[in-house]
Short mmCIF file of C-alpha atoms in Angstrom, two decimals:
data_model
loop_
_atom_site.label_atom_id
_atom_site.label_comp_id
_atom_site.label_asym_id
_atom_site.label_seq_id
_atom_site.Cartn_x
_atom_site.Cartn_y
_atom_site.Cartn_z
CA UNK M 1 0.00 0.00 0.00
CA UNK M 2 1.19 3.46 -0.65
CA UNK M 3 1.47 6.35 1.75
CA UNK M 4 -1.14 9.32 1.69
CA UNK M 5 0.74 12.05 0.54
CA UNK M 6 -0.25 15.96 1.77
CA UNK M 7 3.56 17.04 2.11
CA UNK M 8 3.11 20.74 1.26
CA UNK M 9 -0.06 21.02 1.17
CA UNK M 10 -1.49 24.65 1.62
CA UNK M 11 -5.45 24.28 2.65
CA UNK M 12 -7.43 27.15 3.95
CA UNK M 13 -10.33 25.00 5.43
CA UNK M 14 -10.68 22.13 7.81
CA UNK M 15 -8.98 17.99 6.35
CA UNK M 16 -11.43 15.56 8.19
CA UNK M 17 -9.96 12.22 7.99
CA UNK M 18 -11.92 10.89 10.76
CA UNK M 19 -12.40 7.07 11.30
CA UNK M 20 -10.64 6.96 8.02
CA UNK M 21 -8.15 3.74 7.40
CA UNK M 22 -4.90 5.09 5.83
CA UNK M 23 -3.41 1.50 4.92
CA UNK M 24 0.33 2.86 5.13
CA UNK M 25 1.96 6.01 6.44
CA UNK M 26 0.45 9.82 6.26
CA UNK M 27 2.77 12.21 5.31
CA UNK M 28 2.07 15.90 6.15
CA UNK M 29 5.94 17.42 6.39
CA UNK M 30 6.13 21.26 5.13
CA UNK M 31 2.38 21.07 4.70
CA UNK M 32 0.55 24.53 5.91
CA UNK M 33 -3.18 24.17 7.41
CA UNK M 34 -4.58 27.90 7.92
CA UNK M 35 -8.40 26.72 9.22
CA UNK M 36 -9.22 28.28 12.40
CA UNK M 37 -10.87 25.56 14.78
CA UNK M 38 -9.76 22.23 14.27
CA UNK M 39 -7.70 22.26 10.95
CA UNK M 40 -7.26 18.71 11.03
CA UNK M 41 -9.16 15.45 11.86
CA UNK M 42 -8.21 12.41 12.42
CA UNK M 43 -10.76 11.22 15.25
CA UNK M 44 -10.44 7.41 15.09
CA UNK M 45 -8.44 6.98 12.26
CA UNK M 46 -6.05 4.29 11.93
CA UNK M 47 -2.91 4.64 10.70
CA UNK M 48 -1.12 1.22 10.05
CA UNK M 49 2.47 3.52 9.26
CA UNK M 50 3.60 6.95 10.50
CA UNK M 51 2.18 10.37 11.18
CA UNK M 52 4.51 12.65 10.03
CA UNK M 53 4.06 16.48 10.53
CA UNK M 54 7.38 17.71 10.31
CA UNK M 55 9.91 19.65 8.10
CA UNK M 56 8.40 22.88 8.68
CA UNK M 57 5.13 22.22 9.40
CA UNK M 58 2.63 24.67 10.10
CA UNK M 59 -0.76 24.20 11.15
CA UNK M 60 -2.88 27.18 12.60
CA UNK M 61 -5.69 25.34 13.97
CA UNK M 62 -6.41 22.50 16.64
CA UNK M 63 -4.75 18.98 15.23
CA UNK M 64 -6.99 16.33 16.97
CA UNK M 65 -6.17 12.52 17.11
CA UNK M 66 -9.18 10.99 19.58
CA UNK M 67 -9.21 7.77 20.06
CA UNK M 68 -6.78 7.31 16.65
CA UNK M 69 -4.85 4.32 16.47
CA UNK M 70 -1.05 4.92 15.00
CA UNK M 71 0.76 1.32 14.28
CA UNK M 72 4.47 3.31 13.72
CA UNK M 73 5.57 6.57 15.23
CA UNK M 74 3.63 10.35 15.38
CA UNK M 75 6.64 12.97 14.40
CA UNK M 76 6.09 16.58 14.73
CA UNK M 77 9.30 17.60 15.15
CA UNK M 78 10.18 21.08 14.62
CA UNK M 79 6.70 22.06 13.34
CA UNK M 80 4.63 24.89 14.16
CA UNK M 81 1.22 24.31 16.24
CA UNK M 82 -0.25 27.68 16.60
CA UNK M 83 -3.78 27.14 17.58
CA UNK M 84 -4.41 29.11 20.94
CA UNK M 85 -6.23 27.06 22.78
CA UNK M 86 -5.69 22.64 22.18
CA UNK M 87 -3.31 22.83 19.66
CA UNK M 88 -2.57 18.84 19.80
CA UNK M 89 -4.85 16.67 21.01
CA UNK M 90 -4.47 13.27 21.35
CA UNK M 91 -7.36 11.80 23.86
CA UNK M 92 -7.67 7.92 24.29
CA UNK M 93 -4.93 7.34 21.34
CA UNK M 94 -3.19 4.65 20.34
CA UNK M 95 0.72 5.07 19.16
CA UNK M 96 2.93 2.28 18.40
CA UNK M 97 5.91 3.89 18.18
CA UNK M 98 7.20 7.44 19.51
CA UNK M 99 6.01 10.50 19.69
CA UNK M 100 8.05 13.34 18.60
CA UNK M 101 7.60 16.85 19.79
CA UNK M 102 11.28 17.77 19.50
CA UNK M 103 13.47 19.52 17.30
CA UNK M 104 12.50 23.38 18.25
CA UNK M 105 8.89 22.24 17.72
CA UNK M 106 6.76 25.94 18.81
CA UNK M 107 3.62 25.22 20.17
CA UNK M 108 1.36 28.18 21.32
CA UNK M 109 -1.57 26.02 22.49
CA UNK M 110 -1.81 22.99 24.63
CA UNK M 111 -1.04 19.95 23.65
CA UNK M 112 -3.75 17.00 25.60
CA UNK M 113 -2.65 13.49 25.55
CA UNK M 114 -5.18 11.98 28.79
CA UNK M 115 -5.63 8.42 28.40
CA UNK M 116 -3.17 8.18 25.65
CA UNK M 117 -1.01 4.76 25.46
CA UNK M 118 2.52 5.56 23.71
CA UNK M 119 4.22 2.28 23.13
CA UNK M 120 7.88 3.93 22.35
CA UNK M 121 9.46 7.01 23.78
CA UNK M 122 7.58 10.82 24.23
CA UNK M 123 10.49 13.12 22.79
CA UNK M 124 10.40 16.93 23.99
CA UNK M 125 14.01 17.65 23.54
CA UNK M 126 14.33 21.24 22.63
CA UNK M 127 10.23 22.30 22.22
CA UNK M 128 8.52 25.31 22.56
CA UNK M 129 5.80 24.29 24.75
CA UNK M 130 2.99 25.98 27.04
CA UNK M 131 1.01 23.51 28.63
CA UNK M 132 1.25 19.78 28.22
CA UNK M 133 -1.39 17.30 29.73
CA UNK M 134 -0.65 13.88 30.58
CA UNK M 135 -3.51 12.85 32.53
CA UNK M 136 -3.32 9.14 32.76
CA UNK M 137 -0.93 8.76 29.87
CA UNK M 138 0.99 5.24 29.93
CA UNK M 139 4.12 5.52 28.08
CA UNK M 140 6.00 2.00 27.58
CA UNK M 141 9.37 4.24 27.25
CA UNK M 142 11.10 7.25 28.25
CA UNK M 143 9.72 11.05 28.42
CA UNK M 144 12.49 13.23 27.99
CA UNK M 145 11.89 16.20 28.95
CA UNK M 146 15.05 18.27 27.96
CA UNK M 147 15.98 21.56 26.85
CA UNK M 148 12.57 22.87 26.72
CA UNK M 149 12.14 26.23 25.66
CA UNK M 150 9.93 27.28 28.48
CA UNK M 151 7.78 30.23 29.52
CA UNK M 152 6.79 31.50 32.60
CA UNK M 153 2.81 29.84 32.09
CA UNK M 154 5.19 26.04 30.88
CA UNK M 155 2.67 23.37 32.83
CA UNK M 156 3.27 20.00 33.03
CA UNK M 157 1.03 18.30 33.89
CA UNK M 158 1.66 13.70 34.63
CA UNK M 159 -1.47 13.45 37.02
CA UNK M 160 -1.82 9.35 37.17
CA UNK M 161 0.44 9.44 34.26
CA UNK M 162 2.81 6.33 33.80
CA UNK M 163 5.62 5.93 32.39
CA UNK M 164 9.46 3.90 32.28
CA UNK M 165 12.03 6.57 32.72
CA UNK M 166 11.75 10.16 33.29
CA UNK M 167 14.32 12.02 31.61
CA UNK M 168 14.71 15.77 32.77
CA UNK M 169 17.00 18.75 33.03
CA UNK M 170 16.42 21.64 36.03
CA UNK M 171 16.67 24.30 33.13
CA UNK M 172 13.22 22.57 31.69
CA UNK M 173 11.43 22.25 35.05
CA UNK M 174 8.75 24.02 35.04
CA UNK M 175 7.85 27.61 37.46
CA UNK M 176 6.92 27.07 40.97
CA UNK M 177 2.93 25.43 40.94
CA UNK M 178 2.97 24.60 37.28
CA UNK M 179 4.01 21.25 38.05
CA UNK M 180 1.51 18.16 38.71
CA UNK M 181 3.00 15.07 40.03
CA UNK M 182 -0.08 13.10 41.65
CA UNK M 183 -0.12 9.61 41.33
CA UNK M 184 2.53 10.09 38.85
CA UNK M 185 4.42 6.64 38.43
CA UNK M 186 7.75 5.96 37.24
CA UNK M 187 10.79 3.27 36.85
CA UNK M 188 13.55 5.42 36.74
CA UNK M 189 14.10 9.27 36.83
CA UNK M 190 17.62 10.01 35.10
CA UNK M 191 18.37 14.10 35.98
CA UNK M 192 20.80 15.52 32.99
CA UNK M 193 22.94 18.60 32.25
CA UNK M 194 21.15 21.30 31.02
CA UNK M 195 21.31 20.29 26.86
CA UNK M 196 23.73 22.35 24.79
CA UNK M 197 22.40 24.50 21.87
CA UNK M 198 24.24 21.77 19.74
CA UNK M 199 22.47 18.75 21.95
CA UNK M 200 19.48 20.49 20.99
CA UNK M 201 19.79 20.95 17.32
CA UNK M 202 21.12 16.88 16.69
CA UNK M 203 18.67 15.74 19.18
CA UNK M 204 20.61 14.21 21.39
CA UNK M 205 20.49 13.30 25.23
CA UNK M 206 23.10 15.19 27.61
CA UNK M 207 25.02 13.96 29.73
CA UNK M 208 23.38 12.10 33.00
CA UNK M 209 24.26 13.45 36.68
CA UNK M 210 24.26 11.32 39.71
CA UNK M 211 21.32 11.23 41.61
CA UNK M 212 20.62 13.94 44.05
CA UNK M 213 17.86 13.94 46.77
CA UNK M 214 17.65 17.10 47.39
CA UNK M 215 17.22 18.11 43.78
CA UNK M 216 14.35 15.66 43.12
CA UNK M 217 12.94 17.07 46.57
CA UNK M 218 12.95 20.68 45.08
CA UNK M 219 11.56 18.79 42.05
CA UNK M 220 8.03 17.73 43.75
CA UNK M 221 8.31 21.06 45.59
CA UNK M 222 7.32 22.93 42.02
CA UNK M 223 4.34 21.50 42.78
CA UNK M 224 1.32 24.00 44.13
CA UNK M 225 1.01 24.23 47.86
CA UNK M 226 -1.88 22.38 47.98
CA UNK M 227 -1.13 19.32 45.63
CA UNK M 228 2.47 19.05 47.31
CA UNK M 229 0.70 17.99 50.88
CA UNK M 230 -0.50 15.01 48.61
CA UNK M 231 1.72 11.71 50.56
CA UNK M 232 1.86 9.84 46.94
CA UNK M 233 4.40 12.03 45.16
CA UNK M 234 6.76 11.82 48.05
CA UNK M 235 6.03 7.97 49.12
CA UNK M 236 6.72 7.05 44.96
CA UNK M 237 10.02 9.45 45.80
CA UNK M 238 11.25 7.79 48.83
CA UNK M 239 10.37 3.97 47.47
CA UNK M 240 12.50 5.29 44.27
CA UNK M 241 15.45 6.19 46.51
CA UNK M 242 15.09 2.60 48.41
CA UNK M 243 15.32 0.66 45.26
CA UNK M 244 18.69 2.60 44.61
CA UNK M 245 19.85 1.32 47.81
CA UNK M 246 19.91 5.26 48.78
CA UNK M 247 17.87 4.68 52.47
CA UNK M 248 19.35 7.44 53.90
CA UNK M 249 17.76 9.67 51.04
CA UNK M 250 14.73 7.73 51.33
CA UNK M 251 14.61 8.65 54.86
CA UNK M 252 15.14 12.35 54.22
CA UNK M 253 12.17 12.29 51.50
CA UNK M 254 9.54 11.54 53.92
CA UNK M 255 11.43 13.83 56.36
CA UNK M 256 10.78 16.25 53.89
CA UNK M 257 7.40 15.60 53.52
CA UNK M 258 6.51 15.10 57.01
CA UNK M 259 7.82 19.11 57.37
CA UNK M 260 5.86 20.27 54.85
CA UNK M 261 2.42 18.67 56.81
CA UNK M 262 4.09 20.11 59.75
CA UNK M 263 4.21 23.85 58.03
CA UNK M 264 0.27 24.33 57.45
CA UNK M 265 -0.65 23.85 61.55
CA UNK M 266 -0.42 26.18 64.32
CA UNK M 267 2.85 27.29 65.52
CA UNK M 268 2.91 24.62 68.76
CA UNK M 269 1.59 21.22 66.27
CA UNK M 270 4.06 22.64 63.63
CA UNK M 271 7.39 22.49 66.02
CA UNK M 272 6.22 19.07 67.67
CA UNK M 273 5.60 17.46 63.97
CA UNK M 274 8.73 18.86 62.32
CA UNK M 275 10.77 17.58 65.64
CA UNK M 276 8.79 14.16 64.89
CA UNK M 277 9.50 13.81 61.21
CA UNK M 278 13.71 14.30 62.17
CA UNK M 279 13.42 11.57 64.65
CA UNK M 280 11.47 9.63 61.94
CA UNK M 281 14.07 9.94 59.52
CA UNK M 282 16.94 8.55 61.81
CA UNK M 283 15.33 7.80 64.74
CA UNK M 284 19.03 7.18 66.55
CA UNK M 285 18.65 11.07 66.74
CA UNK M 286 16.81 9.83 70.07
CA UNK M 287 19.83 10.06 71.76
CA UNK M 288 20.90 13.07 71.25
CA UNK M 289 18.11 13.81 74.32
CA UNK M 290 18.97 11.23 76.25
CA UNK M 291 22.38 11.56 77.07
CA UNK M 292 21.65 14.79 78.56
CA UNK M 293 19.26 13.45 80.67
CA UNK M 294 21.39 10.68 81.41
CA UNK M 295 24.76 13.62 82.22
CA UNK M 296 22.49 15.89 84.09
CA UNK M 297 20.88 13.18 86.40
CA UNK M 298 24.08 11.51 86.70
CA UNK M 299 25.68 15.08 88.23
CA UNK M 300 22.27 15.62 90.50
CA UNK M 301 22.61 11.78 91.96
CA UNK M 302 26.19 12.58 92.38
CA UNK M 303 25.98 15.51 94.78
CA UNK M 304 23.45 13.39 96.94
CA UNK M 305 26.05 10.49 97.01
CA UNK M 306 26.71 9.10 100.16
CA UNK M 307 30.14 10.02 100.04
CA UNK M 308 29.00 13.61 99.66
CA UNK M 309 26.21 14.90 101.03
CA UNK M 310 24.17 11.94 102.10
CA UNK M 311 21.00 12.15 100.53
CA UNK M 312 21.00 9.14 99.37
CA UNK M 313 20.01 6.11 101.73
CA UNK M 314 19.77 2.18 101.62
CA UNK M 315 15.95 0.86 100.75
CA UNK M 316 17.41 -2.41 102.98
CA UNK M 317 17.05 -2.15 106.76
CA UNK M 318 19.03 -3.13 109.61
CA UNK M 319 17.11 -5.08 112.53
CA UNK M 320 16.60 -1.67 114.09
CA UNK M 321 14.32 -0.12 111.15
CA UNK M 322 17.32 1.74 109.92
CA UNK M 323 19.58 2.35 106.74
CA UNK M 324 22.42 0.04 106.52
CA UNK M 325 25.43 2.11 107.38
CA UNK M 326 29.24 0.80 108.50
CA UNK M 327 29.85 -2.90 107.93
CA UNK M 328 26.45 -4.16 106.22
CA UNK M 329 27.01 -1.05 104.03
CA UNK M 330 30.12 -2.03 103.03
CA UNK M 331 29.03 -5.64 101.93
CA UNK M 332 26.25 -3.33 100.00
CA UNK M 333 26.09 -2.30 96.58
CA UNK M 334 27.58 0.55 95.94
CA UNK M 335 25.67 3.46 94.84
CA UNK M 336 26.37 4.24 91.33
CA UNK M 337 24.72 7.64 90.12
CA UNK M 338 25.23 7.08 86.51
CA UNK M 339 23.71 3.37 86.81
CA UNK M 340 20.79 4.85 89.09
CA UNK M 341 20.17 7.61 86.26
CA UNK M 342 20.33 4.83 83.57
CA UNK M 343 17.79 2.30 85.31
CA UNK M 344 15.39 5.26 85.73
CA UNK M 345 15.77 6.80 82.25
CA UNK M 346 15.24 3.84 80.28
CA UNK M 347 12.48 1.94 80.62
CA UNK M 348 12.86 -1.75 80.90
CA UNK M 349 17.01 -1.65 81.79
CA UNK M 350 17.64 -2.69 85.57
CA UNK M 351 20.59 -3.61 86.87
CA UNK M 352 20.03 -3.79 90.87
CA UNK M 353 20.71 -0.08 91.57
CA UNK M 354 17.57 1.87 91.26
CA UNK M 355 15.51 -0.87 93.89
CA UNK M 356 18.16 -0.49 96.62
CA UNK M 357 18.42 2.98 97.15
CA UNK M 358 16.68 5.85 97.52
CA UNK M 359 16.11 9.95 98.58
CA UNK M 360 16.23 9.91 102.04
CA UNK M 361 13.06 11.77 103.69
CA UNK M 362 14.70 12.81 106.98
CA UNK M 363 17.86 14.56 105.06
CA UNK M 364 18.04 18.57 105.25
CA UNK M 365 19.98 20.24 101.94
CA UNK M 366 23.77 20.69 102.41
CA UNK M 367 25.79 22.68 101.04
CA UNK M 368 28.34 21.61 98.72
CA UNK M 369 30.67 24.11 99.83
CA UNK M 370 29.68 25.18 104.10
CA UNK M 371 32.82 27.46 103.95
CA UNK M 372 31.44 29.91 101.35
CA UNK M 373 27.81 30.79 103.14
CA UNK M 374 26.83 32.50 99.78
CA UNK M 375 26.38 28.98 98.25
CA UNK M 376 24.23 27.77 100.92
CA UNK M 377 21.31 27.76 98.41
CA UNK M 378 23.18 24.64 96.25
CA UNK M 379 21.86 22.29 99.30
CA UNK M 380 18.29 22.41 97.63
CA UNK M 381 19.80 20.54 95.25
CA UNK M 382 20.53 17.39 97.34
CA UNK M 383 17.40 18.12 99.44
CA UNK M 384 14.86 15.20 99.42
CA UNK M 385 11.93 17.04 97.62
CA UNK M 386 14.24 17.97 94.51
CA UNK M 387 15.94 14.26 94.46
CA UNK M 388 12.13 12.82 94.35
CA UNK M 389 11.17 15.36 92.06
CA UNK M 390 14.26 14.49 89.68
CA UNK M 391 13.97 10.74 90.12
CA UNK M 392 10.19 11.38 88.98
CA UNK M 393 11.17 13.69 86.03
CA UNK M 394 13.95 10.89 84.43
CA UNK M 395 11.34 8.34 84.43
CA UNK M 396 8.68 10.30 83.01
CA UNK M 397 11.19 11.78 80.38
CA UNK M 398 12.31 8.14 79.54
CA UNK M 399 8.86 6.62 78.99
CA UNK M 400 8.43 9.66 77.03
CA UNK M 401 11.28 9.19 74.74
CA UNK M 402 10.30 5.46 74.50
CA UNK M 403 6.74 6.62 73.32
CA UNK M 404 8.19 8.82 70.81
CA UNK M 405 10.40 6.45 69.58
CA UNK M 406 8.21 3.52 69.02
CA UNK M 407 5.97 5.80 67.39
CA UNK M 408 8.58 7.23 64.89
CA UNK M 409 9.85 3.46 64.29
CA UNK M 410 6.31 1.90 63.59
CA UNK M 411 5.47 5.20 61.48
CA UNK M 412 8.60 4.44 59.98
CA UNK M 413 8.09 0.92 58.60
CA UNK M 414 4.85 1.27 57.88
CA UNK M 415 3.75 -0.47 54.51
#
């Protein structure tokens, strides 16, 4: 069968190949369609070749390919869509090769491909775009998305959109909000130089960089405020990074996203869900709280030491209803401050200190240092009311951090 030949074709009103059956390729290159509306039709149509609307192509109109079924590839490379409003659409369409939107293609209009099923790659290297729709597109290759000649309005829009590889550039990522990355699914996303003006003319890829977390996290941030609260874009992002064998920038993803949440509630909610997100994300931060609690207690304890000031007194008794003191207290454990801190700040750990001794009630604050009168108020500190009230305040800070942490762990590993 022989092609269907329009190359150069100058028509002033509307070609309506709808439903039509073109038994080999269609071949539209230099061809100029001036018809306001929808210059060309081809609703349906199946094309058992190629589409080709390139080498200077101009069309004026809306192209529209609804529910057409393309065997080979769609090529519009370097041609000129100027309709205003849908300059390309391609609803529900069926294209067995690639479709080509490269090669300084200017397109003034949008171009709508929802529901479309690309079986090859979706080539934007170099194009002059406004607004592209992907709205559950499935594309069985790469988009590449590189060296796009964008304005400030440049949308993109891959809501539910699927595809194998995502092939980008920052300098073609598009203004802050005009990005939509819902329930966007991908394989792979491969982040390249910025294309040279020669890259651009041949057509070819630039050169890959190494993956970068916090590039791809300013990458969903382009998103709108609203849509970039939605958990799917960042989940998708973090599951990415896992299957790299990146964890820690998996962890940092959901960090990420866990702040933003954390950003749209009152001041108080805001600073206790940020603080919960960086525990999320390495949750060995814990300690970083604990061993202060653990040095501080361990310095109270200490000035209420036996040795020192006293405070502290056997739970065993001798046969007179007292503390053990002189020999029995020698054959006693010793009292340990850093152990008795330990036992009380984390829940769970005992090792014999914290049950056999305790605050004594009877014991009056001394001074640390009795020849300096002016530091008489440092015995409240190994006075029995602050010792309780210390004791009290490690082992409600440790079941606190235990709380916190099981919750950040289970939060963590949640499928």
């Amino acid at each position: 069968m022989v092609p269907l030949f329009l190359k150069r074709t100058n028509c002033e009103g509307e070609i309506d190949l709808s439903n039509a059956t073109i038994e080999n390729n269609l071949e539209l290159q230099g061809a100029k369609l001036a018809a306001e509306g929808v210059a060309l039709s081809l609703d349906g149509a199946m094309i058992k070749g190629d589409l080709s609307c390139d080498k200077d192509f101009v069309c004026l109109g809306e192209i529209t390919l609804i529910r057409a079924h393309i065997e080979g590839s769609a090529e519009f490379s370097g041609a000129k869509l100027m309709g205003n409003e849908d300059a390309l659409t391609l609803d529900k369409a069926t294209i067995g090769g690639n479709l080509l939107l490269n090669g300084k293609l200017k397109c003034a209009g949008r171009i709508r491909m929802p529901n479309c099923h690309i079986e090859g790659d979706l080539n934007f290297i170099g194009a002059d775009v406004r607004a592209v729709l992907c709205y559950n597109m499935d594309l069985s290759g790469d988009l590449m998305w590189l060296g796009i000649q964008k304005k400030p309005e440049t949308n993109l829009d891959l809501r539910r959109a699927r595809v194998k590889t995502l092939r980008d550039d920052e300098g073609s990522w598009p203004a802050d909000g005009e990005m939509h990355l819902d329930n966007f699914v991908y394989d792979d996303l491969i982040l390249h130089n910025n294309p040279t003006q020669e890259d651009v003319d041949v057509g070819r890829v630039s050169q890959s960089l190494p993956l970068d977390a916090d590039r791809r996290i300013a990458w969903l941030k382009l998103q709108s405020v609203k849509n970039r609260l939605s958990p799917q874009p960042w989940v998708q992002l973090s599951k990415f990074f896992e299957s790299t064998n990146n964890k820690t920038a998996a962890k940092h993803a959901l960090y990420e996203f866990r702040s933003l949440q954390a950003s749209e509630k009152w001041w108080l909610k805001r600073r206790a869900m940020t603080a919960f997100a960086w525990l999320e994300e390495a949750p060995t931060r814990i300690v970083r709280f604990i061993i202060p609690t653990l040095l501080i207690g361990w310095l109270i304890f200490t000035g209420a030491s036996p040795d020192l000031s006293g405070a502290m007194i056997t739970t065993a008794r001798d046969k007179d209803g007292q503390p053990l003191a002189g020999t029995a207290l020698a054959r006693y454990p010793r009292f340990q401050p850093l152990i008795y801190t330990l036992e009380n700040a984390v829940p769970l750990v005992k090792l014999g200190i914290d049950d056999k001794w305790t605050p004594d009630p009877s014991h009056v604050g001394k001074s640390w240092f009795p020849k300096y009168t002016w530091l008489n108020w440092l015995g409240w500190f190994n006075s029995y009311s602050f010792l309780t009230a210390s004791r009290w305040l490690v082992i409600l800070l440790g079941w606190f951090y235990a709380a916190v942490l099981s919750a950040a762990l289970t939060s963590r590993f949640k499928p």
